[in-house]
Amino acid sequence: LAKTTQPISMDSYEGQEVNITCSHNNIATNDYITWYQQFPSQGPRFIIQGYKTKVTNEVASLFIPADRKSSTLSLPRVSLSDTAVYYCLVGSKGSQGNLIFGKGTKLSVKP
Amino acid sequence: GAVVSQHPSRVICKSGTSVKIECRSLDFQATTMFWYRQFPKQSLMLMATSNEGSKATYEQGVEKDKFLINHASLTLSTLTVTSAHPEDSSFYICSALGQGPYEQYFGPGTRLTVT
């Protein structure tokens, strides 16, 4: 299973755009890249998923370069409620679907 | 989107007793569910993979006789912590594999405190 590397923490201010980059050098051909958000004492919540290029939904964008060895989660105009831990994971049903969580990135949004 | 529930949300039990945690997929069938454990300020650690109708697959270092997993139906998996000890106190989270290319839906978690 591909391992991921993310910054341990990031600070931002309300209204700013936040970009969190994740490295996954050993990503397999069948692997998808998925980002989750977790608040204290809650289960992880799905944010966005992609395989290549760019994916955008109502809360975030995901940028994936051609070699797929990294990905960047972009959160536009963050608010205080976006303070959470963000996990980048790679996996596929071909790898039995289980996810190995890295340490994640603790994002702190300040007023 | 798909919803996964857990029950109870929090439980306190005495050392030496057993406690069962339920994980349900509410609006979809899940042949595969996963159980994670999370200690304070740490990441989620995969404990086991639960497949409907077959034995669970445990990660290295997780005692299968202590953490009993049963996946008797396509919407329910249970984790029973047997002979609980204070060091088993943790946040237990389940997830279910969806039908798409690759989707995993997480439950809200169960806070277990062993006194």
mmCIF file of C-alpha atoms in Angstrom:
data_model
loop_
_atom_site.group_PDB
_atom_site.id
_atom_site.type_symbol
_atom_site.label_atom_id
_atom_site.label_comp_id
_atom_site.label_asym_id
_atom_site.label_seq_id
_atom_site.Cartn_x
_atom_site.Cartn_y
_atom_site.Cartn_z
ATOM 1 C CA LEU A 1 0.000 0.000 0.000
ATOM 2 C CA ALA A 2 1.285 3.429 -0.880
ATOM 3 C CA LYS A 3 2.464 5.549 2.018
ATOM 4 C CA THR A 4 1.780 9.222 2.168
ATOM 5 C CA THR A 5 3.687 12.187 3.544
ATOM 6 C CA GLN A 6 2.031 15.449 4.548
ATOM 7 C CA PRO A 7 3.066 18.479 6.587
ATOM 8 C CA ILE A 8 2.270 17.921 10.248
ATOM 9 C CA SER A 9 0.573 21.277 10.669
ATOM 10 C CA MET A 10 -0.422 24.436 8.852
ATOM 11 C CA ASP A 11 -1.752 27.790 10.005
ATOM 12 C CA SER A 12 -4.024 30.071 8.044
ATOM 13 C CA TYR A 13 -6.382 33.004 8.485
ATOM 14 C CA GLU A 14 -10.030 33.245 7.667
ATOM 15 C CA GLY A 15 -10.730 33.989 4.036
ATOM 16 C CA GLN A 16 -7.425 32.686 2.742
ATOM 17 C CA GLU A 17 -6.927 29.845 0.299
ATOM 18 C CA VAL A 18 -5.157 26.862 1.811
ATOM 19 C CA ASN A 19 -3.197 24.310 -0.172
ATOM 20 C CA ILE A 20 -2.099 21.081 1.479
ATOM 21 C CA THR A 21 0.285 18.907 -0.500
ATOM 22 C CA CYS A 22 0.684 15.189 -0.059
ATOM 23 C CA SER A 23 3.459 12.977 -1.424
ATOM 24 C CA HIS A 24 2.714 9.403 -2.466
ATOM 25 C CA ASN A 25 5.720 8.264 -4.465
ATOM 26 C CA ASN A 26 4.717 4.594 -4.526
ATOM 27 C CA ILE A 27 1.161 5.042 -5.727
ATOM 28 C CA ALA A 28 -0.081 2.077 -7.741
ATOM 29 C CA THR A 29 -1.816 2.207 -11.093
ATOM 30 C CA ASN A 30 -5.207 1.317 -9.607
ATOM 31 C CA ASP A 31 -4.955 3.622 -6.599
ATOM 32 C CA TYR A 32 -7.261 6.561 -6.106
ATOM 33 C CA ILE A 33 -6.324 9.594 -4.003
ATOM 34 C CA THR A 34 -8.827 10.523 -1.339
ATOM 35 C CA TRP A 35 -8.828 13.314 1.215
ATOM 36 C CA TYR A 36 -10.678 13.187 4.507
ATOM 37 C CA GLN A 37 -11.379 15.767 7.177
ATOM 38 C CA GLN A 38 -11.592 14.845 10.839
ATOM 39 C CA PHE A 39 -12.806 16.901 13.769
ATOM 40 C CA PRO A 40 -11.995 15.828 17.356
ATOM 41 C CA SER A 41 -14.019 12.820 18.519
ATOM 42 C CA GLN A 42 -15.658 12.328 15.128
ATOM 43 C CA GLY A 43 -15.133 9.895 12.297
ATOM 44 C CA PRO A 44 -13.321 11.087 9.171
ATOM 45 C CA ARG A 45 -15.491 12.836 6.621
ATOM 46 C CA PHE A 46 -14.959 12.465 2.880
ATOM 47 C CA ILE A 47 -13.849 15.663 1.152
ATOM 48 C CA ILE A 48 -12.781 14.780 -2.356
ATOM 49 C CA GLN A 49 -11.372 11.988 -4.466
ATOM 50 C CA GLY A 50 -9.471 11.877 -7.716
ATOM 51 C CA TYR A 51 -7.384 9.730 -9.992
ATOM 52 C CA LYS A 52 -5.601 12.253 -12.181
ATOM 53 C CA THR A 53 -5.583 15.920 -13.299
ATOM 54 C CA LYS A 54 -8.053 18.100 -11.443
ATOM 55 C CA VAL A 55 -11.235 17.446 -9.544
ATOM 56 C CA THR A 56 -13.481 20.103 -8.058
ATOM 57 C CA ASN A 57 -16.544 19.891 -5.876
ATOM 58 C CA GLU A 58 -18.481 22.323 -3.745
ATOM 59 C CA VAL A 59 -15.958 22.345 -0.915
ATOM 60 C CA ALA A 60 -12.509 21.771 -2.423
ATOM 61 C CA SER A 61 -10.316 21.143 -5.429
ATOM 62 C CA LEU A 62 -7.798 18.390 -5.892
ATOM 63 C CA PHE A 63 -4.831 18.806 -8.174
ATOM 64 C CA ILE A 64 -2.920 15.742 -9.323
ATOM 65 C CA PRO A 65 0.131 16.035 -11.609
ATOM 66 C CA ALA A 66 0.698 13.647 -14.477
ATOM 67 C CA ASP A 67 3.065 11.374 -12.530
ATOM 68 C CA ARG A 68 0.503 11.099 -9.691
ATOM 69 C CA LYS A 69 3.303 11.031 -7.108
ATOM 70 C CA SER A 70 1.762 13.910 -5.239
ATOM 71 C CA SER A 71 -1.515 15.713 -4.871
ATOM 72 C CA THR A 72 -2.667 19.055 -3.532
ATOM 73 C CA LEU A 73 -5.892 19.715 -1.696
ATOM 74 C CA SER A 74 -7.058 23.284 -2.164
ATOM 75 C CA LEU A 75 -9.573 24.815 0.243
ATOM 76 C CA PRO A 76 -10.855 28.192 -0.988
ATOM 77 C CA ARG A 77 -11.560 30.926 1.541
ATOM 78 C CA VAL A 78 -11.257 28.908 4.741
ATOM 79 C CA SER A 79 -13.274 29.699 7.839
ATOM 80 C CA LEU A 80 -12.751 28.918 11.516
ATOM 81 C CA SER A 81 -14.875 25.791 11.105
ATOM 82 C CA ASP A 82 -12.305 24.364 8.710
ATOM 83 C CA THR A 83 -9.907 23.868 11.622
ATOM 84 C CA ALA A 84 -9.406 20.106 11.576
ATOM 85 C CA VAL A 85 -6.998 17.341 10.680
ATOM 86 C CA TYR A 86 -6.812 16.528 6.984
ATOM 87 C CA TYR A 87 -5.726 13.109 5.787
ATOM 88 C CA CYS A 88 -4.509 12.167 2.349
ATOM 89 C CA LEU A 89 -4.883 8.492 1.507
ATOM 90 C CA VAL A 90 -4.309 6.326 -1.511
ATOM 91 C CA GLY A 91 -5.888 2.969 -2.152
ATOM 92 C CA SER A 92 -8.047 0.849 -4.372
ATOM 93 C CA LYS A 93 -10.380 -2.082 -4.171
ATOM 94 C CA GLY A 94 -7.581 -4.061 -5.722
ATOM 95 C CA SER A 95 -5.660 -3.633 -2.484
ATOM 96 C CA GLN A 96 -8.664 -4.932 -0.532
ATOM 97 C CA GLY A 97 -9.815 -1.413 -0.074
ATOM 98 C CA ASN A 98 -8.318 -0.801 3.320
ATOM 99 C CA LEU A 99 -6.748 2.534 4.011
ATOM 100 C CA ILE A 100 -3.567 3.190 5.927
ATOM 101 C CA PHE A 101 -3.765 6.541 7.610
ATOM 102 C CA GLY A 102 -0.696 8.729 7.883
ATOM 103 C CA LYS A 103 -0.318 11.398 10.517
ATOM 104 C CA GLY A 104 -2.420 13.932 8.648
ATOM 105 C CA THR A 105 -2.125 17.697 8.572
ATOM 106 C CA LYS A 106 -3.566 19.711 11.422
ATOM 107 C CA LEU A 107 -4.939 22.897 9.925
ATOM 108 C CA SER A 108 -5.527 25.778 12.306
ATOM 109 C CA VAL A 109 -7.565 28.672 10.973
ATOM 110 C CA LYS A 110 -7.279 31.900 12.924
ATOM 111 C CA PRO A 111 -9.608 34.916 12.865
ATOM 112 C CA GLY B 1 -24.413 10.089 0.435
ATOM 113 C CA ALA B 2 -23.933 6.752 2.155
ATOM 114 C CA VAL B 3 -24.348 6.736 5.931
ATOM 115 C CA VAL B 4 -22.612 4.556 8.473
ATOM 116 C CA SER B 5 -23.758 4.530 12.083
ATOM 117 C CA GLN B 6 -22.142 3.248 15.235
ATOM 118 C CA HIS B 7 -23.678 2.291 18.540
ATOM 119 C CA PRO B 8 -23.049 3.214 21.238
ATOM 120 C CA SER B 9 -21.403 6.593 20.714
ATOM 121 C CA ARG B 10 -19.699 6.293 24.073
ATOM 122 C CA VAL B 11 -19.446 3.554 26.655
ATOM 123 C CA ILE B 12 -17.840 3.161 30.046
ATOM 124 C CA CYS B 13 -17.141 -0.316 31.320
ATOM 125 C CA LYS B 14 -15.279 -1.908 34.186
ATOM 126 C CA SER B 15 -11.992 -3.675 33.742
ATOM 127 C CA GLY B 16 -12.473 -7.356 32.948
ATOM 128 C CA THR B 17 -15.853 -6.976 31.286
ATOM 129 C CA SER B 18 -16.674 -7.162 27.589
ATOM 130 C CA VAL B 19 -18.283 -4.521 25.436
ATOM 131 C CA LYS B 20 -19.816 -4.756 21.983
ATOM 132 C CA ILE B 21 -19.769 -1.974 19.400
ATOM 133 C CA GLU B 22 -22.080 -2.091 16.382
ATOM 134 C CA CYS B 23 -21.385 -0.650 12.963
ATOM 135 C CA ARG B 24 -24.224 -0.384 10.454
ATOM 136 C CA SER B 25 -24.401 0.749 6.861
ATOM 137 C CA LEU B 26 -27.806 2.425 6.750
ATOM 138 C CA ASP B 27 -28.573 2.821 3.061
ATOM 139 C CA PHE B 28 -26.229 0.483 1.260
ATOM 140 C CA GLN B 29 -24.879 -3.014 1.523
ATOM 141 C CA ALA B 30 -21.290 -3.398 2.590
ATOM 142 C CA THR B 31 -19.540 -6.692 2.044
ATOM 143 C CA THR B 32 -16.410 -5.208 3.562
ATOM 144 C CA MET B 33 -16.095 -3.129 6.700
ATOM 145 C CA PHE B 34 -13.050 -1.946 8.572
ATOM 146 C CA TRP B 35 -12.328 -1.258 12.230
ATOM 147 C CA TYR B 36 -9.902 1.434 13.333
ATOM 148 C CA ARG B 37 -8.651 2.584 16.708
ATOM 149 C CA GLN B 38 -7.508 6.102 17.457
ATOM 150 C CA PHE B 39 -5.678 7.241 20.561
ATOM 151 C CA PRO B 40 -5.656 10.924 21.571
ATOM 152 C CA LYS B 41 -3.767 13.178 19.183
ATOM 153 C CA GLN B 42 -2.822 10.227 17.002
ATOM 154 C CA SER B 43 -3.905 9.010 13.614
ATOM 155 C CA LEU B 44 -6.317 6.176 12.924
ATOM 156 C CA MET B 45 -4.806 2.731 13.141
ATOM 157 C CA LEU B 46 -6.386 -0.081 11.151
ATOM 158 C CA MET B 47 -7.231 -3.020 13.392
ATOM 159 C CA ALA B 48 -8.991 -5.445 11.086
ATOM 160 C CA THR B 49 -10.894 -5.982 7.881
ATOM 161 C CA SER B 50 -14.314 -7.525 8.260
ATOM 162 C CA ASN B 51 -15.824 -9.461 5.352
ATOM 163 C CA GLU B 52 -19.448 -10.565 5.382
ATOM 164 C CA GLY B 53 -19.759 -14.277 5.964
ATOM 165 C CA SER B 54 -16.090 -14.948 6.593
ATOM 166 C CA LYS B 55 -13.464 -14.483 9.244
ATOM 167 C CA ALA B 56 -11.973 -11.080 9.803
ATOM 168 C CA THR B 57 -8.419 -10.299 8.785
ATOM 169 C CA TYR B 58 -6.452 -8.727 11.610
ATOM 170 C CA GLU B 59 -3.513 -6.377 11.298
ATOM 171 C CA GLN B 60 -0.218 -7.352 12.843
ATOM 172 C CA GLY B 61 -0.192 -6.838 16.584
ATOM 173 C CA VAL B 62 -3.967 -6.900 17.015
ATOM 174 C CA GLU B 63 -5.160 -9.807 19.133
ATOM 175 C CA LYS B 64 -7.999 -11.602 17.367
ATOM 176 C CA ASP B 65 -9.137 -13.316 20.568
ATOM 177 C CA LYS B 66 -9.429 -10.014 22.353
ATOM 178 C CA PHE B 67 -11.101 -8.032 19.597
ATOM 179 C CA LEU B 68 -13.829 -10.281 18.238
ATOM 180 C CA ILE B 69 -15.321 -9.188 14.932
ATOM 181 C CA ASN B 70 -18.533 -10.547 13.464
ATOM 182 C CA HIS B 71 -19.908 -9.499 10.091
ATOM 183 C CA ALA B 72 -23.084 -11.564 9.947
ATOM 184 C CA SER B 73 -25.004 -9.452 7.451
ATOM 185 C CA LEU B 74 -24.354 -7.013 4.627
ATOM 186 C CA THR B 75 -25.252 -4.068 6.832
ATOM 187 C CA LEU B 76 -23.853 -4.963 10.246
ATOM 188 C CA SER B 77 -20.436 -5.616 11.703
ATOM 189 C CA THR B 78 -19.745 -5.851 15.408
ATOM 190 C CA LEU B 79 -16.552 -5.443 17.405
ATOM 191 C CA THR B 80 -16.457 -6.999 20.868
ATOM 192 C CA VAL B 81 -13.668 -5.970 23.186
ATOM 193 C CA THR B 82 -13.287 -8.902 25.561
ATOM 194 C CA SER B 83 -11.832 -8.701 29.045
ATOM 195 C CA ALA B 84 -11.301 -4.989 28.634
ATOM 196 C CA HIS B 85 -8.411 -3.232 30.329
ATOM 197 C CA PRO B 86 -7.805 0.478 30.861
ATOM 198 C CA GLU B 87 -5.264 0.467 28.021
ATOM 199 C CA ASP B 88 -8.098 -0.520 25.655
ATOM 200 C CA SER B 89 -9.666 2.875 26.281
ATOM 201 C CA SER B 90 -9.709 4.552 22.901
ATOM 202 C CA PHE B 91 -11.850 5.914 20.089
ATOM 203 C CA TYR B 92 -13.050 3.087 17.841
ATOM 204 C CA ILE B 93 -14.145 3.938 14.313
ATOM 205 C CA CYS B 94 -15.641 1.676 11.689
ATOM 206 C CA SER B 95 -15.952 2.218 7.971
ATOM 207 C CA ALA B 96 -17.694 0.481 5.103
ATOM 208 C CA LEU B 97 -16.580 0.021 1.531
ATOM 209 C CA GLY B 98 -19.064 1.395 -0.973
ATOM 210 C CA GLN B 99 -20.065 0.324 -4.434
ATOM 211 C CA GLY B 100 -18.147 2.873 -6.483
ATOM 212 C CA PRO B 101 -14.608 2.699 -7.892
ATOM 213 C CA TYR B 102 -13.240 3.320 -4.450
ATOM 214 C CA GLU B 103 -15.329 4.710 -1.660
ATOM 215 C CA GLN B 104 -15.019 4.247 2.060
ATOM 216 C CA TYR B 105 -17.572 5.704 4.451
ATOM 217 C CA PHE B 106 -16.766 6.206 8.103
ATOM 218 C CA GLY B 107 -18.950 5.958 11.156
ATOM 219 C CA PRO B 108 -19.033 8.657 13.847
ATOM 220 C CA GLY B 109 -16.896 6.623 16.240
ATOM 221 C CA THR B 110 -17.346 5.075 19.686
ATOM 222 C CA ARG B 111 -15.517 6.402 22.720
ATOM 223 C CA LEU B 112 -14.631 3.479 25.015
ATOM 224 C CA THR B 113 -13.466 4.157 28.548
ATOM 225 C CA VAL B 114 -12.402 1.241 30.714
ATOM 226 C CA THR B 115 -12.219 1.981 34.435
#
